Short mmCIF file of C-alpha atoms and ligand atoms in Angstrom, two decimals:
data_model
loop_
_atom_site.label_atom_id
_atom_site.label_comp_id
_atom_site.label_asym_id
_atom_site.label_seq_id
_atom_site.Cartn_x
_atom_site.Cartn_y
_atom_site.Cartn_z
CA MET L 1 -11.70 -55.75 40.65
CA ILE L 2 -12.18 -57.90 43.72
CA ASP L 3 -15.42 -57.83 45.69
CA ASN L 4 -14.42 -59.74 48.83
CA ILE L 5 -11.04 -59.48 50.50
CA LEU L 6 -11.41 -62.64 52.60
CA LYS L 7 -12.52 -64.76 49.64
CA GLN L 8 -9.67 -63.42 47.52
CA ILE L 9 -7.08 -64.35 50.16
CA ASP L 10 -8.60 -67.84 50.46
CA GLN L 11 -8.52 -68.18 46.67
CA GLU L 12 -4.84 -67.26 46.67
CA ALA L 13 -4.35 -70.01 49.27
CA GLN L 14 -6.18 -72.56 47.12
CA ALA L 15 -4.21 -71.58 44.02
CA HIS L 16 -0.78 -71.83 45.69
CA PRO L 17 -1.07 -73.22 49.23
CA ASN L 18 2.66 -73.47 49.85
CA ARG L 19 3.55 -69.97 48.79
CA ILE L 20 4.98 -67.83 51.59
CA ALA L 21 2.51 -65.23 52.85
CA PHE L 22 4.53 -63.95 55.80
CA ASP L 23 8.27 -63.91 56.32
CA HIS L 24 9.43 -62.76 59.76
CA LEU L 25 13.22 -62.64 59.51
CA GLY L 26 13.36 -66.06 57.86
CA GLN L 27 10.56 -67.63 59.91
CA THR L 28 7.94 -68.24 57.25
CA ASN L 29 4.24 -69.10 57.06
CA THR L 30 2.28 -70.14 54.00
CA TYR L 31 -1.01 -69.03 52.46
CA GLN L 32 -2.46 -72.39 53.43
CA GLU L 33 -1.62 -71.75 57.10
CA LEU L 34 -3.12 -68.26 56.91
CA ALA L 35 -6.38 -69.45 55.33
CA ASP L 36 -6.74 -72.61 57.41
CA TRP L 37 -5.79 -71.25 60.85
CA SER L 38 -7.83 -68.07 60.46
CA SER L 39 -10.91 -70.16 59.54
CA ARG L 40 -10.43 -72.23 62.69
CA VAL L 41 -10.06 -69.06 64.79
CA ALA L 42 -13.32 -67.87 63.18
CA SER L 43 -15.10 -71.05 64.37
CA ALA L 44 -13.77 -70.53 67.88
CA ILE L 45 -15.00 -66.93 67.88
CA GLN L 46 -18.43 -67.89 66.56
CA ARG L 47 -18.89 -70.26 69.48
CA LEU L 48 -18.69 -67.23 71.79
CA ASP L 49 -21.98 -66.05 70.30
CA LEU L 50 -21.05 -62.38 70.52
CA ASN L 51 -23.31 -59.70 69.11
CA HIS L 52 -22.50 -59.09 65.46
CA ASP L 53 -21.31 -55.49 65.91
CA VAL L 54 -18.98 -56.21 68.84
CA PRO L 55 -15.32 -55.81 67.87
CA ILE L 56 -12.43 -58.06 68.86
CA MET L 57 -9.21 -56.57 70.14
CA VAL L 58 -5.96 -58.21 69.06
CA TYR L 59 -2.93 -57.32 71.13
CA GLY L 60 0.69 -57.98 70.21
CA GLY L 61 3.65 -57.21 67.93
CA GLN L 62 4.29 -57.74 64.21
CA THR L 63 3.79 -61.51 64.11
CA PHE L 64 1.93 -64.02 61.96
CA ASP L 65 -0.39 -64.93 64.86
CA MET L 66 -1.66 -61.35 64.84
CA LEU L 67 -2.54 -61.59 61.16
CA VAL L 68 -4.26 -64.95 61.68
CA ALA L 69 -6.27 -63.43 64.55
CA PHE L 70 -7.29 -60.41 62.40
CA LEU L 71 -8.59 -62.61 59.60
CA GLY L 72 -10.17 -65.02 62.07
CA ALA L 73 -12.15 -62.17 63.65
CA VAL L 74 -13.32 -60.85 60.29
CA LYS L 75 -14.23 -64.31 58.99
CA ALA L 76 -16.41 -64.67 62.09
CA GLY L 77 -18.11 -61.37 61.18
CA HIS L 78 -16.37 -59.10 63.73
CA ALA L 79 -14.10 -56.12 63.20
CA TYR L 80 -10.63 -56.39 64.70
CA ILE L 81 -8.85 -53.69 66.66
CA PRO L 82 -5.07 -54.00 66.30
CA VAL L 83 -3.34 -52.78 69.45
CA ASP L 84 0.43 -52.66 69.56
CA VAL L 85 2.43 -54.27 72.34
CA HIS L 86 4.25 -50.98 72.94
CA SER L 87 1.06 -49.16 73.98
CA SER L 88 1.00 -47.52 77.41
CA GLU L 89 -1.26 -49.04 80.07
CA GLN L 90 -3.38 -45.90 80.04
CA ARG L 91 -3.88 -46.23 76.29
CA LEU L 92 -4.90 -49.87 76.65
CA GLN L 93 -7.44 -48.88 79.31
CA THR L 94 -8.91 -46.07 77.25
CA ILE L 95 -9.12 -48.22 74.11
CA ILE L 96 -10.94 -50.98 76.01
CA GLU L 97 -13.30 -48.40 77.54
CA ALA L 98 -13.99 -46.70 74.21
CA ALA L 99 -14.28 -49.85 72.07
CA GLN L 100 -15.96 -52.26 74.50
CA PRO L 101 -14.50 -55.31 72.74
CA GLY L 102 -16.29 -58.61 73.30
CA PHE L 103 -13.08 -60.59 73.34
CA ILE L 104 -9.32 -59.99 73.39
CA ILE L 105 -6.84 -62.21 71.58
CA CYS L 106 -3.61 -61.73 73.53
CA VAL L 107 -0.76 -62.67 71.23
CA GLU L 108 1.33 -61.00 73.94
CA PRO L 109 0.24 -61.10 77.59
CA LEU L 110 -1.96 -58.09 78.40
CA PRO L 111 -0.29 -55.99 81.13
CA ILE L 112 -3.57 -54.75 82.64
CA GLU L 113 -6.55 -56.31 84.39
CA THR L 114 -9.83 -56.38 82.48
CA ALA L 115 -13.13 -58.20 82.73
CA VAL L 116 -13.19 -58.80 78.96
CA PRO L 117 -12.71 -62.53 78.13
CA GLN L 118 -9.30 -63.34 76.65
CA LEU L 119 -7.50 -65.96 74.62
CA SER L 120 -3.79 -66.48 75.30
CA LEU L 121 -1.19 -67.31 72.67
CA THR L 122 -1.05 -70.94 73.85
CA GLU L 123 -4.83 -71.21 73.52
CA LEU L 124 -4.69 -69.56 70.09
CA HIS L 125 -2.21 -72.21 68.95
CA GLU L 126 -4.51 -74.93 70.29
CA VAL L 127 -7.37 -73.43 68.26
CA TYR L 128 -5.27 -73.80 65.06
CA HIS L 129 -5.23 -77.55 65.58
CA SER L 130 -8.37 -78.42 67.52
CA PHE L 131 -11.19 -76.32 66.01
CA PRO L 132 -12.97 -77.12 62.74
CA ILE L 133 -12.70 -74.88 59.69
CA LYS L 134 -15.58 -72.39 59.65
CA GLN L 135 -18.24 -73.44 57.16
CA GLY L 136 -21.12 -71.59 55.60
CA GLU L 137 -21.97 -68.16 54.35
CA ASP L 138 -19.84 -65.06 54.71
CA SER L 139 -20.52 -63.44 58.05
CA LEU L 140 -19.15 -60.02 57.15
CA HIS L 141 -21.30 -57.68 55.07
CA LEU L 142 -19.96 -54.84 52.96
CA ASN L 143 -21.02 -52.14 55.37
CA ASP L 144 -19.73 -53.98 58.45
CA ASN L 145 -16.51 -52.84 60.05
CA PHE L 146 -13.43 -54.72 58.91
CA TYR L 147 -11.00 -53.05 61.32
CA ILE L 148 -10.97 -50.23 63.83
CA ILE L 149 -7.73 -48.30 64.27
CA PHE L 150 -7.26 -45.94 67.20
CA THR L 151 -5.61 -42.59 66.55
CA SER L 152 -4.59 -39.75 68.84
CA GLY L 153 -7.45 -37.69 70.32
CA THR L 154 -7.36 -34.13 71.63
CA THR L 155 -8.98 -34.90 74.98
CA GLY L 156 -6.58 -37.69 75.89
CA LYS L 157 -9.04 -40.28 74.63
CA PRO L 158 -7.94 -42.00 71.41
CA LYS L 159 -10.55 -42.13 68.62
CA GLY L 160 -11.48 -45.48 67.01
CA VAL L 161 -11.71 -45.03 63.24
CA GLN L 162 -14.17 -47.58 61.83
CA ILE L 163 -13.17 -48.96 58.43
CA SER L 164 -15.75 -51.12 56.68
CA HIS L 165 -15.18 -53.92 54.19
CA CYS L 166 -16.51 -51.55 51.53
CA ASN L 167 -14.03 -48.78 52.57
CA LEU L 168 -11.16 -51.25 52.39
CA LEU L 169 -12.23 -52.66 49.01
CA SER L 170 -12.20 -49.18 47.49
CA PHE L 171 -8.62 -48.72 48.69
CA VAL L 172 -7.32 -52.20 47.84
CA ASN L 173 -8.81 -52.23 44.32
CA TRP L 174 -7.12 -48.91 43.58
CA MET L 175 -3.76 -50.12 44.93
CA LYS L 176 -3.93 -53.35 42.94
CA TYR L 177 -4.88 -51.49 39.78
CA ASP L 178 -2.36 -48.63 40.00
CA PHE L 179 0.61 -50.53 41.44
CA ASN L 180 1.75 -54.03 40.66
CA PHE L 181 1.58 -56.22 43.78
CA GLU L 182 1.34 -59.57 41.91
CA GLU L 183 3.57 -62.07 43.74
CA LYS L 184 5.83 -59.31 44.98
CA ASN L 185 8.00 -59.24 48.10
CA VAL L 186 6.61 -56.25 50.00
CA LEU L 187 8.09 -54.53 53.05
CA LEU L 188 5.88 -54.62 56.16
CA GLN L 189 7.47 -52.18 58.60
CA PRO L 190 4.86 -50.15 60.53
CA SER L 191 3.12 -51.66 63.53
CA PHE L 192 -0.34 -53.12 62.86
CA SER L 193 -1.95 -50.31 64.87
CA PHE L 194 -0.80 -47.78 62.25
CA ASP L 195 -2.86 -47.90 59.05
CA LEU L 196 0.19 -47.66 56.81
CA SER L 197 0.56 -51.40 57.56
CA VAL L 198 -2.76 -51.89 55.70
CA MET L 199 -1.09 -50.56 52.53
CA ALA L 200 1.20 -53.58 52.66
CA ILE L 201 -1.10 -56.27 54.08
CA TYR L 202 -4.19 -56.40 51.86
CA PRO L 203 -2.84 -55.43 48.42
CA THR L 204 -0.08 -58.04 48.94
CA LEU L 205 -2.22 -60.88 50.34
CA THR L 206 -4.88 -60.45 47.66
CA SER L 207 -2.14 -60.66 44.99
CA GLY L 208 -0.28 -63.76 46.13
CA GLY L 209 2.69 -61.74 47.37
CA THR L 210 4.89 -62.12 50.45
CA LEU L 211 4.95 -59.73 53.41
CA LYS L 212 8.54 -59.21 54.49
CA VAL L 213 8.44 -58.10 58.08
CA LEU L 214 10.87 -55.59 59.52
CA PRO L 215 10.17 -55.76 63.26
CA LYS L 216 10.42 -52.66 65.46
CA GLU L 217 13.45 -54.05 67.33
CA THR L 218 15.33 -54.25 64.02
CA THR L 219 14.22 -50.81 62.82
CA ASP L 220 15.25 -49.25 66.14
CA ASN L 221 18.83 -50.51 65.87
CA PHE L 222 20.66 -49.09 62.83
CA MET L 223 23.31 -51.82 62.82
CA SER L 224 20.75 -54.62 62.60
CA LEU L 225 18.53 -52.57 60.27
CA PHE L 226 21.34 -52.17 57.74
CA SER L 227 22.35 -55.81 57.98
CA VAL L 228 18.80 -57.27 57.77
CA LEU L 229 17.34 -55.07 55.02
CA PRO L 230 19.38 -56.34 52.03
CA LYS L 231 18.50 -59.94 52.93
CA LEU L 232 14.77 -59.30 52.53
CA ALA L 233 14.98 -59.37 48.70
CA LEU L 234 12.35 -56.64 48.46
CA ASP L 235 10.50 -55.74 45.28
CA THR L 236 8.32 -53.06 46.84
CA TRP L 237 9.07 -50.63 49.62
CA ILE L 238 6.31 -49.10 51.76
CA SER L 239 7.15 -46.73 54.61
CA THR L 240 7.05 -43.21 55.92
CA PRO L 241 9.69 -40.88 54.45
CA SER L 242 11.35 -40.81 57.90
CA LEU L 243 12.47 -44.44 57.53
CA ILE L 244 13.98 -43.87 54.10
CA ASP L 245 15.95 -40.91 55.53
CA ILE L 246 17.59 -43.34 57.94
CA CYS L 247 18.25 -45.94 55.22
CA LEU L 248 19.83 -43.35 52.93
CA MET L 249 22.51 -42.76 55.58
CA ASP L 250 23.82 -46.23 54.68
CA GLN L 251 25.94 -46.03 51.49
CA ASN L 252 25.18 -49.72 50.89
CA PHE L 253 21.53 -48.87 50.40
CA ASN L 254 21.79 -48.92 46.60
CA PRO L 255 20.61 -50.92 43.55
CA GLN L 256 23.66 -53.23 43.67
CA ASN L 257 22.56 -54.55 47.06
CA TYR L 258 18.82 -54.29 46.32
CA PRO L 259 18.63 -55.48 42.71
CA GLN L 260 14.86 -56.22 42.77
CA LEU L 261 13.75 -53.07 44.53
CA ALA L 262 11.79 -51.25 41.83
CA THR L 263 8.97 -49.42 43.62
CA PHE L 264 8.90 -47.09 46.61
CA LEU L 265 5.57 -46.03 48.11
CA PHE L 266 5.56 -43.29 50.74
CA CYS L 267 2.70 -42.11 52.90
CA GLY L 268 1.92 -40.76 56.35
CA GLU L 269 3.88 -37.53 56.35
CA GLU L 270 5.39 -35.01 53.98
CA LEU L 271 7.86 -36.39 51.43
CA THR L 272 10.42 -33.62 51.16
CA HIS L 273 12.14 -32.64 47.96
CA ALA L 274 15.53 -33.35 49.58
CA THR L 275 14.58 -36.91 50.52
CA ALA L 276 12.96 -37.74 47.18
CA SER L 277 15.83 -36.37 45.09
CA LYS L 278 18.45 -38.18 47.17
CA LEU L 279 16.52 -41.43 46.73
CA LYS L 280 16.09 -40.84 43.00
CA GLN L 281 19.83 -40.28 42.64
CA ARG L 282 20.55 -43.47 44.56
CA PHE L 283 17.92 -45.58 42.71
CA PRO L 284 17.58 -43.85 39.30
CA ALA L 285 15.58 -46.67 37.71
CA ALA L 286 13.09 -47.07 40.55
CA HIS L 287 9.55 -45.68 40.61
CA ILE L 288 9.01 -43.42 43.63
CA TYR L 289 5.48 -42.48 44.65
CA ASN L 290 4.19 -39.93 47.13
CA THR L 291 0.78 -40.91 48.50
CA TYR L 292 -1.42 -39.07 50.98
CA GLY L 293 -4.40 -39.82 53.18
CA PRO L 294 -5.81 -39.84 56.72
CA THR L 295 -6.76 -43.08 58.53
CA GLU L 296 -10.40 -41.86 58.35
CA THR L 297 -10.39 -42.23 54.55
CA THR L 298 -8.66 -45.65 54.52
CA VAL L 299 -4.90 -45.27 54.30
CA ALA L 300 -4.41 -43.16 51.15
CA VAL L 301 -6.46 -41.24 48.61
CA THR L 302 -3.92 -39.62 46.27
CA SER L 303 -0.70 -40.64 44.56
CA VAL L 304 1.87 -39.28 42.15
CA GLU L 305 5.10 -40.64 40.76
CA ILE L 306 7.99 -38.40 41.71
CA THR L 307 9.87 -38.23 38.42
CA ASP L 308 12.86 -36.09 37.49
CA ASP L 309 10.41 -33.70 35.83
CA ILE L 310 8.36 -33.31 39.01
CA LEU L 311 11.53 -32.77 41.02
CA ALA L 312 12.68 -30.09 38.58
CA LYS L 313 9.30 -28.35 38.54
CA TYR L 314 8.27 -28.22 42.20
CA ALA L 315 10.23 -27.17 45.31
CA ARG L 316 7.49 -28.58 47.54
CA LEU L 317 6.31 -31.88 46.08
CA PRO L 318 2.68 -32.56 45.15
CA ILE L 319 0.76 -35.21 47.11
CA GLY L 320 -0.88 -36.52 43.98
CA TYR L 321 -3.90 -37.20 41.81
CA VAL L 322 -7.09 -38.29 43.56
CA LYS L 323 -7.82 -42.02 43.35
CA PRO L 324 -10.85 -43.31 41.40
CA GLU L 325 -14.22 -43.28 43.27
CA THR L 326 -12.97 -40.50 45.58
CA THR L 327 -13.44 -36.74 45.32
CA ILE L 328 -11.51 -34.04 47.16
CA PHE L 329 -12.95 -30.56 47.56
CA VAL L 330 -10.97 -27.56 48.72
CA LYS L 331 -13.06 -25.57 51.17
CA SER L 332 -12.04 -21.98 50.67
CA HIS L 333 -13.77 -18.65 50.65
CA ARG L 334 -11.40 -16.24 48.97
CA ASN L 335 -8.35 -17.94 47.56
CA LYS L 336 -7.84 -21.39 46.11
CA LYS L 337 -6.16 -22.74 49.27
CA GLY L 338 -8.26 -24.29 51.99
CA GLU L 339 -9.21 -27.37 54.00
CA LEU L 340 -9.32 -30.66 52.08
CA LEU L 341 -12.72 -32.36 52.26
CA ILE L 342 -12.50 -36.00 51.18
CA ALA L 343 -15.58 -37.81 49.86
CA GLY L 344 -16.31 -41.31 48.59
CA PRO L 345 -16.81 -44.99 49.41
CA ASN L 346 -13.44 -45.06 51.17
CA VAL L 347 -14.59 -42.60 53.87
CA SER L 348 -15.22 -44.08 57.33
CA LYS L 349 -18.67 -44.04 58.92
CA GLY L 350 -17.01 -42.30 61.88
CA TYR L 351 -15.46 -42.86 65.30
CA LEU L 352 -16.64 -45.87 67.30
CA HIS L 353 -19.10 -44.94 70.10
CA ASN L 354 -18.25 -41.27 69.71
CA GLN L 355 -21.10 -39.40 68.11
CA ALA L 356 -19.89 -35.90 68.99
CA LYS L 357 -16.47 -36.32 67.34
CA THR L 358 -18.06 -38.15 64.40
CA GLU L 359 -20.52 -35.31 63.78
CA ALA L 360 -17.74 -32.74 64.04
CA ALA L 361 -15.56 -34.46 61.45
CA PHE L 362 -17.95 -36.22 59.04
CA PHE L 363 -21.07 -35.37 57.07
CA ASP L 364 -23.03 -36.63 54.06
CA ILE L 365 -23.70 -35.00 50.69
CA SER L 366 -26.42 -36.81 48.72
CA GLY L 367 -25.63 -40.08 50.44
CA VAL L 368 -21.86 -39.77 49.97
CA ARG L 369 -19.72 -39.69 53.12
CA VAL L 370 -17.38 -36.70 53.52
CA TYR L 371 -14.48 -36.23 55.96
CA ARG L 372 -13.12 -32.86 57.04
CA SER L 373 -9.40 -33.70 57.02
CA GLY L 374 -8.01 -30.64 58.81
CA ASP L 375 -5.31 -30.70 56.11
CA LEU L 376 -4.80 -27.57 54.04
CA GLY L 377 -3.99 -27.62 50.36
CA TYR L 378 -4.78 -26.58 46.82
CA PHE L 379 -5.13 -28.03 43.33
CA GLU L 380 -2.98 -27.13 40.36
CA GLY L 381 -5.03 -28.68 37.57
CA LYS L 382 -5.72 -32.19 38.88
CA LEU L 383 -2.59 -32.31 40.99
CA LEU L 384 -3.06 -31.77 44.72
CA PHE L 385 -0.61 -29.95 47.01
CA TYR L 386 -0.46 -30.03 50.81
CA THR L 387 0.45 -26.89 52.71
CA GLY L 388 -0.04 -27.77 56.39
CA ARG L 389 -2.66 -28.28 59.10
CA SER L 390 -5.49 -26.14 60.39
CA ASP L 391 -5.04 -27.47 63.96
CA PHE L 392 -2.40 -28.77 66.38
CA GLN L 393 -2.06 -32.24 64.90
CA ILE L 394 1.53 -33.06 63.95
CA LYS L 395 3.52 -35.91 62.50
CA LEU L 396 6.71 -37.07 64.20
CA ASN L 397 8.56 -39.83 62.33
CA GLY L 398 5.23 -40.61 60.67
CA TYR L 399 3.31 -40.90 63.96
CA ARG L 400 0.13 -38.88 64.19
CA ILE L 401 -0.01 -36.85 67.40
CA GLU L 402 -2.58 -34.38 68.66
CA LEU L 403 -0.51 -31.98 70.78
CA GLU L 404 -3.58 -31.50 72.99
CA GLU L 405 -3.45 -35.21 73.92
CA ILE L 406 0.06 -34.78 75.38
CA ASN L 407 -0.99 -31.51 77.01
CA HIS L 408 -3.94 -33.23 78.65
CA TYR L 409 -1.70 -35.85 80.25
CA LEU L 410 1.14 -33.43 81.10
CA SER L 411 -1.30 -31.34 83.08
CA GLU L 412 -2.53 -34.46 84.94
CA ILE L 413 0.89 -35.05 86.50
CA PRO L 414 0.54 -34.00 90.17
CA PHE L 415 3.70 -31.85 90.35
CA VAL L 416 3.08 -30.12 87.00
CA LYS L 417 1.14 -26.86 87.17
CA GLN L 418 0.87 -26.40 83.42
CA GLY L 419 2.40 -28.28 80.51
CA VAL L 420 2.31 -27.97 76.75
CA ALA L 421 4.24 -30.01 74.17
CA VAL L 422 5.39 -28.13 71.10
CA PRO L 423 7.13 -29.27 67.91
CA LYS L 424 10.64 -28.20 66.97
CA TYR L 425 11.09 -28.12 63.19
CA ASP L 426 14.17 -28.81 61.06
CA GLN L 427 15.18 -26.74 58.01
CA GLN L 428 12.86 -28.78 55.77
CA GLY L 429 9.90 -27.85 57.97
CA LYS L 430 9.63 -31.40 59.37
CA VAL L 431 9.09 -31.95 63.09
CA LYS L 432 12.37 -33.22 64.46
CA GLN L 433 11.52 -33.34 68.16
CA LEU L 434 8.91 -32.52 70.74
CA ILE L 435 9.73 -30.06 73.47
CA GLY L 436 7.77 -30.10 76.70
CA THR L 437 7.27 -26.57 78.01
CA VAL L 438 6.34 -26.86 81.65
CA VAL L 439 5.52 -24.79 84.75
CA LEU L 440 6.34 -26.88 87.82
CA LYS L 441 4.77 -26.85 91.24
CA GLN L 442 7.15 -26.12 94.10
CA SER L 443 7.46 -29.80 95.09
CA ALA L 444 8.91 -30.97 91.77
CA GLY L 445 12.63 -30.76 92.64
CA ASP L 446 15.38 -29.38 90.38
CA GLU L 447 14.96 -29.39 86.60
CA LEU L 448 16.98 -32.55 85.99
CA THR L 449 14.99 -34.51 88.55
CA ALA L 450 11.75 -32.99 87.27
CA THR L 451 12.55 -34.04 83.67
CA HIS L 452 13.21 -37.59 84.79
CA ARG L 453 9.99 -37.67 86.83
CA VAL L 454 7.85 -36.14 84.05
CA LYS L 455 9.18 -38.64 81.49
CA GLN L 456 8.50 -41.50 83.87
CA ALA L 457 4.97 -40.30 84.57
CA LEU L 458 4.24 -39.82 80.85
CA SER L 459 5.52 -43.30 79.98
CA LYS L 460 2.52 -44.77 81.80
CA LEU L 461 0.06 -42.41 80.12
CA VAL L 462 0.98 -41.97 76.46
CA MET L 463 2.64 -43.85 73.59
CA PRO L 464 6.48 -43.71 73.74
CA TYR L 465 6.65 -41.46 70.63
CA MET L 466 4.50 -38.84 72.39
CA ILE L 467 7.01 -38.27 75.21
CA PRO L 468 8.90 -35.02 74.56
CA GLN L 469 12.64 -35.52 74.06
CA ARG L 470 13.50 -32.22 75.78
CA PHE L 471 11.90 -30.07 78.44
CA LYS L 472 12.03 -26.36 79.11
CA TYR L 473 10.84 -24.87 82.36
CA TYR L 474 9.03 -21.57 82.72
CA GLN L 475 7.61 -19.46 85.56
CA LYS L 476 4.47 -19.04 83.48
CA LEU L 477 3.33 -19.86 79.92
CA PRO L 478 2.09 -17.21 77.47
CA LEU L 479 -1.69 -16.89 77.30
CA SER L 480 -3.82 -15.98 74.29
CA ALA L 481 -6.76 -13.60 74.36
CA ASN L 482 -9.18 -16.33 75.50
CA GLY L 483 -7.04 -17.14 78.55
CA LYS L 484 -5.76 -20.48 77.19
CA VAL L 485 -2.06 -21.26 76.77
CA ASP L 486 -0.95 -19.65 73.52
CA ILE L 487 0.46 -22.74 71.80
CA LYS L 488 1.27 -20.82 68.60
CA ALA L 489 3.38 -18.31 70.55
CA LEU L 490 5.24 -21.16 72.27
CA ILE L 491 5.90 -22.89 68.93
CA THR L 492 7.36 -19.64 67.57
CA ALA L 493 9.48 -19.16 70.72
CA VAL L 494 10.83 -22.71 70.73
CA ASN L 495 11.75 -22.50 67.05
CA ALA L 496 13.31 -19.04 67.26
CA HIS L 497 15.99 -19.89 69.82
CA ASP L 498 18.88 -22.39 69.82
P1 AMP B 1 -2.66 -40.91 59.62
O1 AMP B 1 -4.11 -40.87 59.94
O2 AMP B 1 -1.80 -41.37 60.75
O3 AMP B 1 -2.39 -41.67 58.36
O4 AMP B 1 -2.22 -39.40 59.34
C1 AMP B 1 -2.85 -38.67 58.34
C2 AMP B 1 -2.22 -37.32 58.22
O5 AMP B 1 -0.84 -37.41 57.87
C3 AMP B 1 -2.85 -36.52 57.11
O6 AMP B 1 -4.07 -35.94 57.50
C4 AMP B 1 -1.74 -35.51 56.80
O7 AMP B 1 -1.77 -34.46 57.74
C5 AMP B 1 -0.48 -36.33 57.01
N1 AMP B 1 0.00 -36.91 55.75
C6 AMP B 1 -0.22 -38.15 55.27
N2 AMP B 1 0.40 -38.33 54.09
C7 AMP B 1 1.01 -37.18 53.78
C8 AMP B 1 1.80 -36.71 52.67
N3 AMP B 1 2.13 -37.49 51.65
N4 AMP B 1 2.24 -35.43 52.70
C9 AMP B 1 1.93 -34.61 53.73
N5 AMP B 1 1.21 -34.99 54.81
C10 AMP B 1 0.75 -36.25 54.84
#
């Protein structure tokens, strides 16, 4: 068991300074560089004399400088907020408003104006060489926030999930105990603003392993994806099931070309039977795990190996056995199915500067923090099964989206009278696209022009994955008894036709 993530990473650096910690398509950085540079960044941050509970935003892509900035912030006693370079300007504004960071480390230039003091990439590089290594006691206490990740919020305002050092330790110790990360080459594919990246970062860096980065530009282009992947010499795969669906389209994705690849960890969305069995056929000797968890409970809280027996027994796969230290209750009145309530030291204290949403989603039982997940499920013995959501949160290619967030922004577009985004499902019950159902004002132009204009307007307001791929236009949208747009009726309509 480790009791301090920062100390453990520094110990790894002392034990093998020249080992590669981060490999970005062949551009490598060592443990020594990670430990040394992040300690110098910590000194620079401490000179700012910020209040202890003020977070530091770190803006950029999937680079080593981001990781150095994260650890630098935490070593200085401040939580970091990872914000991806592909975020819309509106999202950047709302995150800065909600989080009130004391400082922004801009690994990429920030595209908006803000009064918050900033450090550019050039200045960050100067810090690596000109500031002293931070000395003295640990600045971060167990209950202090380690990172804050922003997720989709129903009112158009993203919610900042606060994860403490203690929350993260509970997760990392479980990962290190249940899965072997020692000196492994581990895939780092999701952006840093998605907590699935945490599943790769901290178990790997506290085990002397190497993060093998697959940047978004590579993932987005199948040709380069299929040519880069085999060169990564991966031992451990971590991704959403959506990415493995793409990889399985390539016949060369097989044990001959990936001789070391022995473990697959999936999280973030449903792992379908079809995907898991295809993968098992392709990699019969590999261990495939389904894991489940919301960002609010620190990445993942259950896991199960998907063996041939499990595949034979269940048409819809289980999400797993609950990790040590954590308890899951099923809140149900009559039958055994109900909302999953997750309790334990891995549960967040709540949303940053948002008491109302925190009180709605979290509570305490005898001093133990509990999160109302909104996920529905049931236990069969100790094995947990997921059956769906109790609200309008969906997953598209692993991205968490509150439909109401898109609806909020659709309805803000001046030439849109009413707009609602609804999911279109494939045969496996997975969301395959978002459809914008819209009532236009007279001035909007024909449907083709309107679609172009709506997409353009949304691109400034929401993350790219929240922009519906298709639009349908209506004279009016169906209303439910309370006078609101009947989203359920629209979902049924969109999935019944074509
Ligand atoms: P996020 O906070 O982005 O990690 O999303 C968490 C949500 O993703 C959960 O509350 C579930 O709705 C869904 N989810 C995560 N893992 C799984 C899984 N293995 N199977 C089904 N749904 C999942």
